[in-house]
């Protein structure tokens, strides 16, 4: 490691806002050694997920580094939420063309704000020179055998989503100039500061059978549950939760399409047996997380169909966002 890398780590990553508090976290050794050491409780499984964000592909080139950091960490935490895992710590592999101090300061601050909000410490990583790319690996713990996988949905299960859908896709339209509004604040927050429902997801463990986070669009992501579980999923398009802000900006029908196929919302989609519905409603009120029943698992070829209130089919041109398609 060069002196410059060491300096970057010391100034921007091995900092109080990102460090583990030994009494709160299960981190026995953090940044500074060859490996970090985490304490894992008996009866738990380790949940691990990693994601790479590349400048120009996953975020606009001119995004503020503060926003990029928040979004990168929150998007990764969304995967922990999707399994119902409790966050333990994360690592950061970062590649940058140069050591721009302003950029690094903003990045470190954005990362700290998000890490403290979700109470997850930075425990290690790697720092290299190259095109801007950020890889975060999150580690979490979940009760053994109870993680919300994709392959456990059963016939008749109800399908739910948290929050509202389509806001982040609308944000991207604003950022890229396809839509205009005088007040873009709400949408930019939804895009750059996703709020994966981590606490709610942990409470769903043992209640919901399957869960997935909505990163590529509801139809595409629910499709993964359908295929893994060998069932068809039927969506009631008219039930989809839309934000009042989005409804002000866009006509309802067009917005429904965004809600079905737009990515980046980082809300949760989960399935559960009908008799658990009342428990989920309680949980939703208790934790203040909006939950909407949007469909049902039915018999049929694995895949997702969308229906209107009177049962007619709702046709989609494309299912969701795929990289390098
Ligand atoms: P090694 O040579 O063992 O790979 P490094 O010299 O790359 O170690 O890093 C030194 C220490 O700093 C390690 O504990 C590593 O985990 C940590 N580290 C390096 N880069 C980062 C980063 N971007 N964020 C957090 N920790 C980092
Ligand atoms: Mg290294």
Short mmCIF file of C-alpha atoms and ligand atoms in Angstrom, two decimals:
data_model
loop_
_atom_site.label_atom_id
_atom_site.label_comp_id
_atom_site.label_asym_id
_atom_site.label_seq_id
_atom_site.Cartn_x
_atom_site.Cartn_y
_atom_site.Cartn_z
CA UNK A 1 0.00 0.00 0.00
CA UNK A 2 1.35 3.42 -0.91
CA UNK A 3 1.53 6.33 1.51
CA UNK A 4 -1.26 8.03 -0.41
CA UNK A 5 -3.65 5.11 0.04
CA UNK A 6 -2.80 4.92 3.70
CA UNK A 7 -3.50 8.63 4.02
CA UNK A 8 -6.89 8.25 2.29
CA UNK A 9 -7.92 5.40 4.57
CA UNK A 10 -6.83 7.30 7.69
CA UNK A 11 -8.58 10.52 6.70
CA UNK A 12 -11.79 9.29 5.13
CA UNK A 13 -12.52 5.69 6.08
CA UNK A 14 -10.94 4.84 9.44
CA UNK A 15 -12.89 7.69 11.06
CA UNK A 16 -15.14 7.90 14.15
CA UNK A 17 -18.38 8.22 12.14
CA UNK A 18 -17.74 4.88 10.46
CA UNK A 19 -16.05 2.96 13.26
CA UNK A 20 -17.66 0.16 15.28
CA UNK A 21 -18.65 0.84 18.87
CA UNK A 22 -17.48 -2.35 20.61
CA UNK A 23 -20.43 -2.37 22.99
CA UNK A 24 -23.05 -2.09 20.26
CA UNK A 25 -21.52 -4.02 17.40
CA UNK A 26 -20.16 -7.54 17.12
CA UNK A 27 -16.85 -6.32 15.72
CA UNK A 28 -13.82 -7.56 17.66
CA UNK A 29 -11.32 -6.04 15.23
CA UNK A 30 -12.03 -3.40 12.58
CA UNK A 31 -9.92 -1.55 9.98
CA UNK A 32 -6.13 -1.85 10.25
CA UNK A 33 -5.27 -5.54 10.24
CA UNK A 34 -5.30 -8.15 7.47
CA UNK A 35 -8.87 -9.14 8.29
CA UNK A 36 -11.65 -7.77 10.43
CA UNK A 37 -12.95 -10.10 13.15
CA UNK A 38 -16.68 -10.40 13.78
CA UNK A 39 -18.41 -12.25 16.58
CA UNK A 40 -21.24 -14.47 15.32
CA UNK A 41 -23.88 -15.76 17.76
CA UNK A 42 -24.75 -19.45 17.95
CA UNK A 43 -28.00 -20.23 16.12
CA UNK A 44 -27.41 -17.54 13.52
CA UNK A 45 -26.32 -17.65 9.90
CA UNK A 46 -24.09 -15.09 8.22
CA UNK A 47 -25.83 -13.21 5.38
CA UNK A 48 -23.41 -11.72 2.84
CA UNK A 49 -24.10 -9.61 -0.23
CA UNK A 50 -21.98 -7.49 -2.52
CA UNK A 51 -22.76 -4.86 -5.17
CA UNK A 52 -20.64 -2.74 -7.47
CA UNK A 53 -21.59 0.74 -8.63
CA UNK A 54 -19.79 2.10 -11.68
CA UNK A 55 -19.79 5.81 -12.52
CA UNK A 56 -21.84 6.52 -15.63
CA UNK A 57 -23.64 3.18 -15.39
CA UNK A 58 -25.24 3.09 -11.94
CA UNK A 59 -25.14 6.78 -11.16
CA UNK A 60 -24.71 9.86 -13.33
CA UNK A 61 -21.04 10.91 -13.73
CA UNK A 62 -21.68 14.31 -12.16
CA UNK A 63 -23.51 13.00 -9.04
CA UNK A 64 -22.34 14.43 -5.72
CA UNK A 65 -20.04 12.02 -3.90
CA UNK A 66 -22.14 12.45 -0.74
CA UNK A 67 -25.17 11.09 -2.64
CA UNK A 68 -23.24 8.29 -4.33
CA UNK A 69 -22.00 7.03 -0.97
CA UNK A 70 -25.45 7.05 0.62
CA UNK A 71 -27.00 5.31 -2.33
CA UNK A 72 -24.25 2.69 -2.57
CA UNK A 73 -24.56 1.70 1.08
CA UNK A 74 -28.37 1.85 1.20
CA UNK A 75 -28.68 -0.28 -1.95
CA UNK A 76 -26.50 -2.93 -0.34
CA UNK A 77 -28.39 -2.78 2.93
CA UNK A 78 -31.53 -3.39 0.94
CA UNK A 79 -30.21 -6.90 0.23
CA UNK A 80 -29.84 -7.55 3.95
CA UNK A 81 -33.41 -6.35 4.44
CA UNK A 82 -34.56 -8.75 1.71
CA UNK A 83 -33.26 -11.68 3.77
CA UNK A 84 -34.43 -10.30 7.11
CA UNK A 85 -30.84 -9.98 8.35
CA UNK A 86 -29.50 -7.78 11.13
CA UNK A 87 -26.60 -5.61 9.86
CA UNK A 88 -23.18 -6.47 11.34
CA UNK A 89 -20.71 -4.51 9.23
CA UNK A 90 -19.62 -3.66 5.70
CA UNK A 91 -16.47 -3.46 3.62
CA UNK A 92 -15.70 -0.91 0.92
CA UNK A 93 -13.51 -1.47 -2.14
CA UNK A 94 -13.08 1.79 -3.90
CA UNK A 95 -11.29 2.63 -7.12
CA UNK A 96 -10.72 6.30 -7.98
CA UNK A 97 -8.84 8.03 -10.81
CA UNK A 98 -7.31 10.56 -8.38
CA UNK A 99 -7.41 11.56 -4.72
CA UNK A 100 -9.78 14.54 -5.06
CA UNK A 101 -10.12 15.83 -1.49
CA UNK A 102 -13.53 17.43 -1.91
CA UNK A 103 -14.89 14.29 -3.51
CA UNK A 104 -13.46 12.05 -0.78
CA UNK A 105 -14.69 14.32 2.01
CA UNK A 106 -18.24 14.29 0.60
CA UNK A 107 -18.11 10.55 0.07
CA UNK A 108 -16.92 9.89 3.61
CA UNK A 109 -19.64 12.14 5.05
CA UNK A 110 -22.42 10.51 2.98
CA UNK A 111 -21.19 7.08 4.00
CA UNK A 112 -21.08 8.10 7.69
CA UNK A 113 -24.60 9.55 7.66
CA UNK A 114 -26.01 6.36 6.16
CA UNK A 115 -23.88 4.02 8.31
CA UNK A 116 -25.03 5.77 11.48
CA UNK A 117 -28.66 5.85 10.39
CA UNK A 118 -28.67 2.08 9.88
CA UNK A 119 -26.13 1.45 12.65
CA UNK A 120 -23.63 -0.51 10.56
CA UNK A 121 -19.86 0.06 10.89
CA UNK A 122 -17.21 0.03 8.14
CA UNK A 123 -14.86 -2.85 9.01
CA UNK A 124 -12.37 -2.95 6.10
CA UNK A 125 -11.85 -2.65 2.39
CA UNK A 126 -9.42 -1.86 -0.37
CA UNK A 127 -8.35 1.40 -2.01
CA UNK A 128 -6.97 1.47 -5.55
CA UNK A 129 -6.43 3.85 -8.45
CA UNK A 130 -8.62 3.38 -11.57
CA UNK A 131 -11.95 4.41 -13.11
CA UNK A 132 -14.50 5.37 -10.43
CA UNK A 133 -16.10 2.23 -9.06
CA UNK A 134 -17.45 1.36 -5.64
CA UNK A 135 -17.94 -2.14 -4.30
CA UNK A 136 -19.61 -2.59 -0.97
CA UNK A 137 -20.03 -5.91 0.79
CA UNK A 138 -22.50 -6.05 3.63
CA UNK A 139 -22.50 -8.67 6.34
CA UNK A 140 -25.51 -9.49 8.46
CA UNK A 141 -26.85 -12.15 10.77
CA UNK A 142 -30.14 -14.00 10.54
CA UNK A 143 -31.73 -16.78 12.60
CA UNK A 144 -30.58 -20.09 11.14
CA UNK A 145 -33.15 -21.51 8.68
CA UNK A 146 -35.44 -18.47 8.83
CA UNK A 147 -33.96 -16.13 6.22
CA UNK A 148 -36.54 -14.96 3.67
CA UNK A 149 -35.33 -16.70 0.53
CA UNK A 150 -36.86 -16.47 -2.95
CA UNK A 151 -37.87 -20.09 -3.32
CA UNK A 152 -40.37 -20.55 -0.50
CA UNK A 153 -43.57 -18.98 -1.86
CA UNK A 154 -46.65 -21.22 -1.75
CA UNK A 155 -49.90 -21.41 -3.68
CA UNK A 156 -52.35 -18.76 -2.44
CA UNK A 157 -49.72 -16.63 -0.69
CA UNK A 158 -50.46 -12.91 -0.68
CA UNK A 159 -47.91 -10.58 -2.29
CA UNK A 160 -47.04 -7.32 -0.54
CA UNK A 161 -44.81 -4.35 -1.21
CA UNK A 162 -43.55 -1.67 1.16
CA UNK A 163 -43.57 2.08 0.46
CA UNK A 164 -44.51 3.51 -2.92
CA UNK A 165 -43.22 2.43 -6.32
CA UNK A 166 -42.00 4.32 -9.36
CA UNK A 167 -40.55 7.34 -7.54
CA UNK A 168 -36.91 6.48 -8.20
CA UNK A 169 -37.57 5.80 -11.89
CA UNK A 170 -39.28 9.17 -12.09
CA UNK A 171 -36.26 10.72 -10.37
CA UNK A 172 -34.03 9.33 -13.10
CA UNK A 173 -36.33 10.92 -15.72
CA UNK A 174 -35.87 14.24 -13.93
CA UNK A 175 -32.10 13.84 -13.63
CA UNK A 176 -31.82 12.94 -17.31
CA UNK A 177 -34.18 15.73 -18.42
CA UNK A 178 -37.12 13.63 -19.66
CA UNK A 179 -39.44 15.14 -17.03
CA UNK A 180 -39.55 18.56 -15.37
CA UNK A 181 -40.80 19.88 -12.05
CA UNK A 182 -40.11 22.94 -9.92
CA UNK A 183 -39.75 20.78 -6.84
CA UNK A 184 -37.58 17.75 -7.50
CA UNK A 185 -36.44 17.39 -3.88
CA UNK A 186 -38.76 14.48 -3.00
CA UNK A 187 -37.72 12.47 -6.06
CA UNK A 188 -34.00 13.13 -5.72
CA UNK A 189 -34.22 11.94 -2.12
CA UNK A 190 -36.02 8.80 -3.24
CA UNK A 191 -33.26 8.11 -5.76
CA UNK A 192 -30.17 9.05 -3.79
CA UNK A 193 -31.34 8.15 -0.32
CA UNK A 194 -33.25 4.88 -0.48
CA UNK A 195 -34.69 3.80 2.86
CA UNK A 196 -34.63 0.01 2.90
CA UNK A 197 -37.00 -1.09 5.70
CA UNK A 198 -34.39 -3.01 7.68
CA UNK A 199 -36.13 -3.10 11.03
CA UNK A 200 -39.47 -4.06 9.51
CA UNK A 201 -37.77 -6.79 7.46
CA UNK A 202 -36.20 -8.31 10.58
CA UNK A 203 -39.63 -8.38 12.19
CA UNK A 204 -41.02 -10.19 9.13
CA UNK A 205 -38.70 -13.16 9.75
CA UNK A 206 -40.84 -16.16 10.67
CA UNK A 207 -43.91 -14.42 9.23
CA UNK A 208 -43.15 -13.89 5.54
CA UNK A 209 -42.02 -16.88 3.50
CA UNK A 210 -40.16 -15.06 0.75
CA UNK A 211 -38.85 -11.57 0.19
CA UNK A 212 -36.85 -9.71 -2.43
CA UNK A 213 -35.81 -6.08 -2.70
CA UNK A 214 -37.14 -4.14 -5.65
CA UNK A 215 -34.04 -2.90 -7.44
CA UNK A 216 -34.82 -3.81 -11.06
CA UNK A 217 -38.58 -3.20 -11.00
CA UNK A 218 -41.44 -5.08 -9.33
CA UNK A 219 -42.30 -7.32 -12.29
CA UNK A 220 -38.68 -8.37 -12.82
CA UNK A 221 -37.95 -8.91 -9.13
CA UNK A 222 -41.21 -10.67 -8.30
CA UNK A 223 -40.44 -12.81 -11.35
CA UNK A 224 -37.41 -14.15 -9.44
CA UNK A 225 -39.67 -15.27 -6.58
CA UNK A 226 -42.11 -16.86 -9.04
CA UNK A 227 -39.39 -18.77 -10.89
CA UNK A 228 -37.52 -19.86 -7.77
CA UNK A 229 -40.78 -21.03 -6.16
CA UNK A 230 -42.19 -22.66 -9.32
CA UNK A 231 -45.43 -20.64 -9.24
CA UNK A 232 -47.12 -17.84 -11.12
CA UNK A 233 -47.54 -14.41 -9.55
CA UNK A 234 -50.58 -12.31 -10.32
CA UNK A 235 -50.35 -8.56 -9.74
CA UNK A 236 -53.41 -6.36 -9.20
CA UNK A 237 -52.23 -3.29 -11.06
CA UNK A 238 -54.89 -1.00 -9.59
CA UNK A 239 -53.61 -1.71 -6.05
CA UNK A 240 -50.05 -0.53 -6.67
CA UNK A 241 -48.99 2.10 -4.13
CA UNK A 242 -48.16 5.40 -5.87
CA UNK A 243 -46.92 8.53 -4.13
CA UNK A 244 -49.06 11.69 -4.27
CA UNK A 245 -45.93 13.52 -5.47
CA UNK A 246 -45.59 11.20 -8.46
CA UNK A 247 -49.32 11.38 -9.23
CA UNK A 248 -49.01 15.15 -9.42
CA UNK A 249 -46.25 14.87 -11.96
CA UNK A 250 -47.50 12.09 -14.12
CA UNK A 251 -50.70 10.65 -15.46
CA UNK A 252 -51.83 7.57 -13.48
CA UNK A 253 -51.66 5.01 -16.31
CA UNK A 254 -48.12 5.96 -17.29
CA UNK A 255 -47.10 5.97 -13.65
CA UNK A 256 -48.45 2.45 -13.17
CA UNK A 257 -46.06 1.28 -15.85
CA UNK A 258 -43.18 2.97 -14.02
CA UNK A 259 -44.29 1.35 -10.77
CA UNK A 260 -44.25 -2.08 -12.46
CA UNK A 261 -40.97 -1.82 -14.32
CA UNK A 262 -39.00 1.12 -12.91
CA UNK A 263 -35.93 0.21 -10.86
CA UNK A 264 -34.08 1.68 -7.90
CA UNK A 265 -36.92 1.99 -5.38
CA UNK A 266 -35.29 -0.43 -2.92
CA UNK A 267 -38.61 -1.26 -1.35
CA UNK A 268 -39.39 -4.79 -0.26
CA UNK A 269 -41.67 -7.31 -2.00
CA UNK A 270 -42.67 -10.28 0.15
CA UNK A 271 -45.18 -13.13 0.23
CA UNK A 272 -47.01 -14.71 3.13
CA UNK A 273 -49.89 -17.03 3.95
CA UNK A 274 -53.27 -15.30 4.08
CA UNK A 275 -53.72 -16.03 7.80
CA UNK A 276 -50.63 -13.95 8.60
CA UNK A 277 -52.05 -10.84 6.92
CA UNK A 278 -53.41 -9.37 10.14
CA UNK A 279 -50.03 -9.71 11.89
CA UNK A 280 -48.34 -7.87 9.05
CA UNK A 281 -50.88 -5.06 9.26
CA UNK A 282 -50.10 -4.66 12.97
CA UNK A 283 -46.39 -4.68 12.28
CA UNK A 284 -46.81 -2.12 9.53
CA UNK A 285 -48.62 0.25 11.89
CA UNK A 286 -46.28 -0.35 14.80
CA UNK A 287 -43.15 0.37 12.77
CA UNK A 288 -44.70 3.00 10.52
CA UNK A 289 -43.87 1.15 7.32
CA UNK A 290 -46.50 1.40 4.60
CA UNK A 291 -47.48 -2.05 3.29
CA UNK A 292 -49.82 -2.80 0.40
CA UNK A 293 -51.19 -6.10 -0.81
CA UNK A 294 -50.57 -6.10 -4.56
CA UNK A 295 -51.16 -9.65 -5.67
CA UNK A 296 -51.25 -13.35 -5.06
CA UNK A 297 -49.26 -16.50 -5.90
CA UNK A 298 -51.33 -18.69 -8.19
CA UNK A 299 -51.05 -21.94 -10.11
CA UNK A 300 -49.46 -21.63 -13.55
CA UNK A 301 -46.22 -21.29 -15.50
CA UNK A 302 -43.64 -19.43 -13.40
CA UNK A 303 -43.79 -15.74 -14.24
CA UNK A 304 -45.71 -12.56 -13.49
CA UNK A 305 -49.01 -11.44 -14.98
CA UNK A 306 -50.63 -8.07 -14.39
CA UNK A 307 -54.39 -7.68 -14.15
CA UNK A 308 -56.82 -4.80 -13.94
CA UNK A 309 -59.69 -4.67 -11.50
CA UNK A 310 -62.11 -6.45 -13.88
CA UNK A 311 -59.64 -9.21 -14.59
CA UNK A 312 -58.39 -7.97 -17.97
CA UNK A 313 -54.70 -8.40 -18.71
CA UNK A 314 -52.38 -5.39 -18.52
CA UNK A 315 -49.68 -5.67 -21.19
CA UNK A 316 -46.12 -4.55 -20.59
CA UNK A 317 -43.51 -3.95 -23.27
CA UNK A 318 -40.49 -4.67 -21.09
CA UNK A 319 -40.22 -6.15 -17.63
CA UNK A 320 -37.44 -4.18 -16.09
CA UNK A 321 -33.95 -2.83 -16.28
CA UNK A 322 -31.15 -5.18 -17.19
CA UNK A 323 -27.51 -4.24 -17.50
CA UNK A 324 -25.67 -4.98 -20.74
CA UNK A 325 -28.85 -6.17 -22.43
P1 LIG B 1 -3.89 -5.48 2.71
O1 LIG B 1 -2.55 -5.13 2.18
O2 LIG B 1 -3.86 -6.48 3.82
O3 LIG B 1 -4.88 -5.77 1.64
P2 LIG B 1 -4.53 -2.74 2.78
O4 LIG B 1 -3.18 -2.14 2.82
O5 LIG B 1 -5.23 -2.81 1.48
O6 LIG B 1 -4.42 -4.18 3.43
O7 LIG B 1 -5.47 -2.00 3.82
C1 LIG B 1 -5.06 -1.76 5.15
C2 LIG B 1 -6.24 -1.79 6.06
O8 LIG B 1 -7.15 -0.76 5.68
C3 LIG B 1 -7.03 -3.08 6.02
O9 LIG B 1 -7.53 -3.34 7.32
C4 LIG B 1 -8.15 -2.78 5.08
O10 LIG B 1 -9.29 -3.56 5.37
C5 LIG B 1 -8.40 -1.30 5.34
N1 LIG B 1 -8.92 -0.57 4.17
C6 LIG B 1 -8.31 -0.35 2.98
N2 LIG B 1 -9.08 0.37 2.15
C7 LIG B 1 -10.21 0.61 2.82
C8 LIG B 1 -11.43 1.30 2.51
N3 LIG B 1 -11.65 1.86 1.32
N4 LIG B 1 -12.40 1.31 3.46
C9 LIG B 1 -12.19 0.72 4.64
N5 LIG B 1 -11.10 0.09 5.01
C10 LIG B 1 -10.12 0.02 4.11
MG1 LIG B 2 -5.60 -4.31 0.13
#
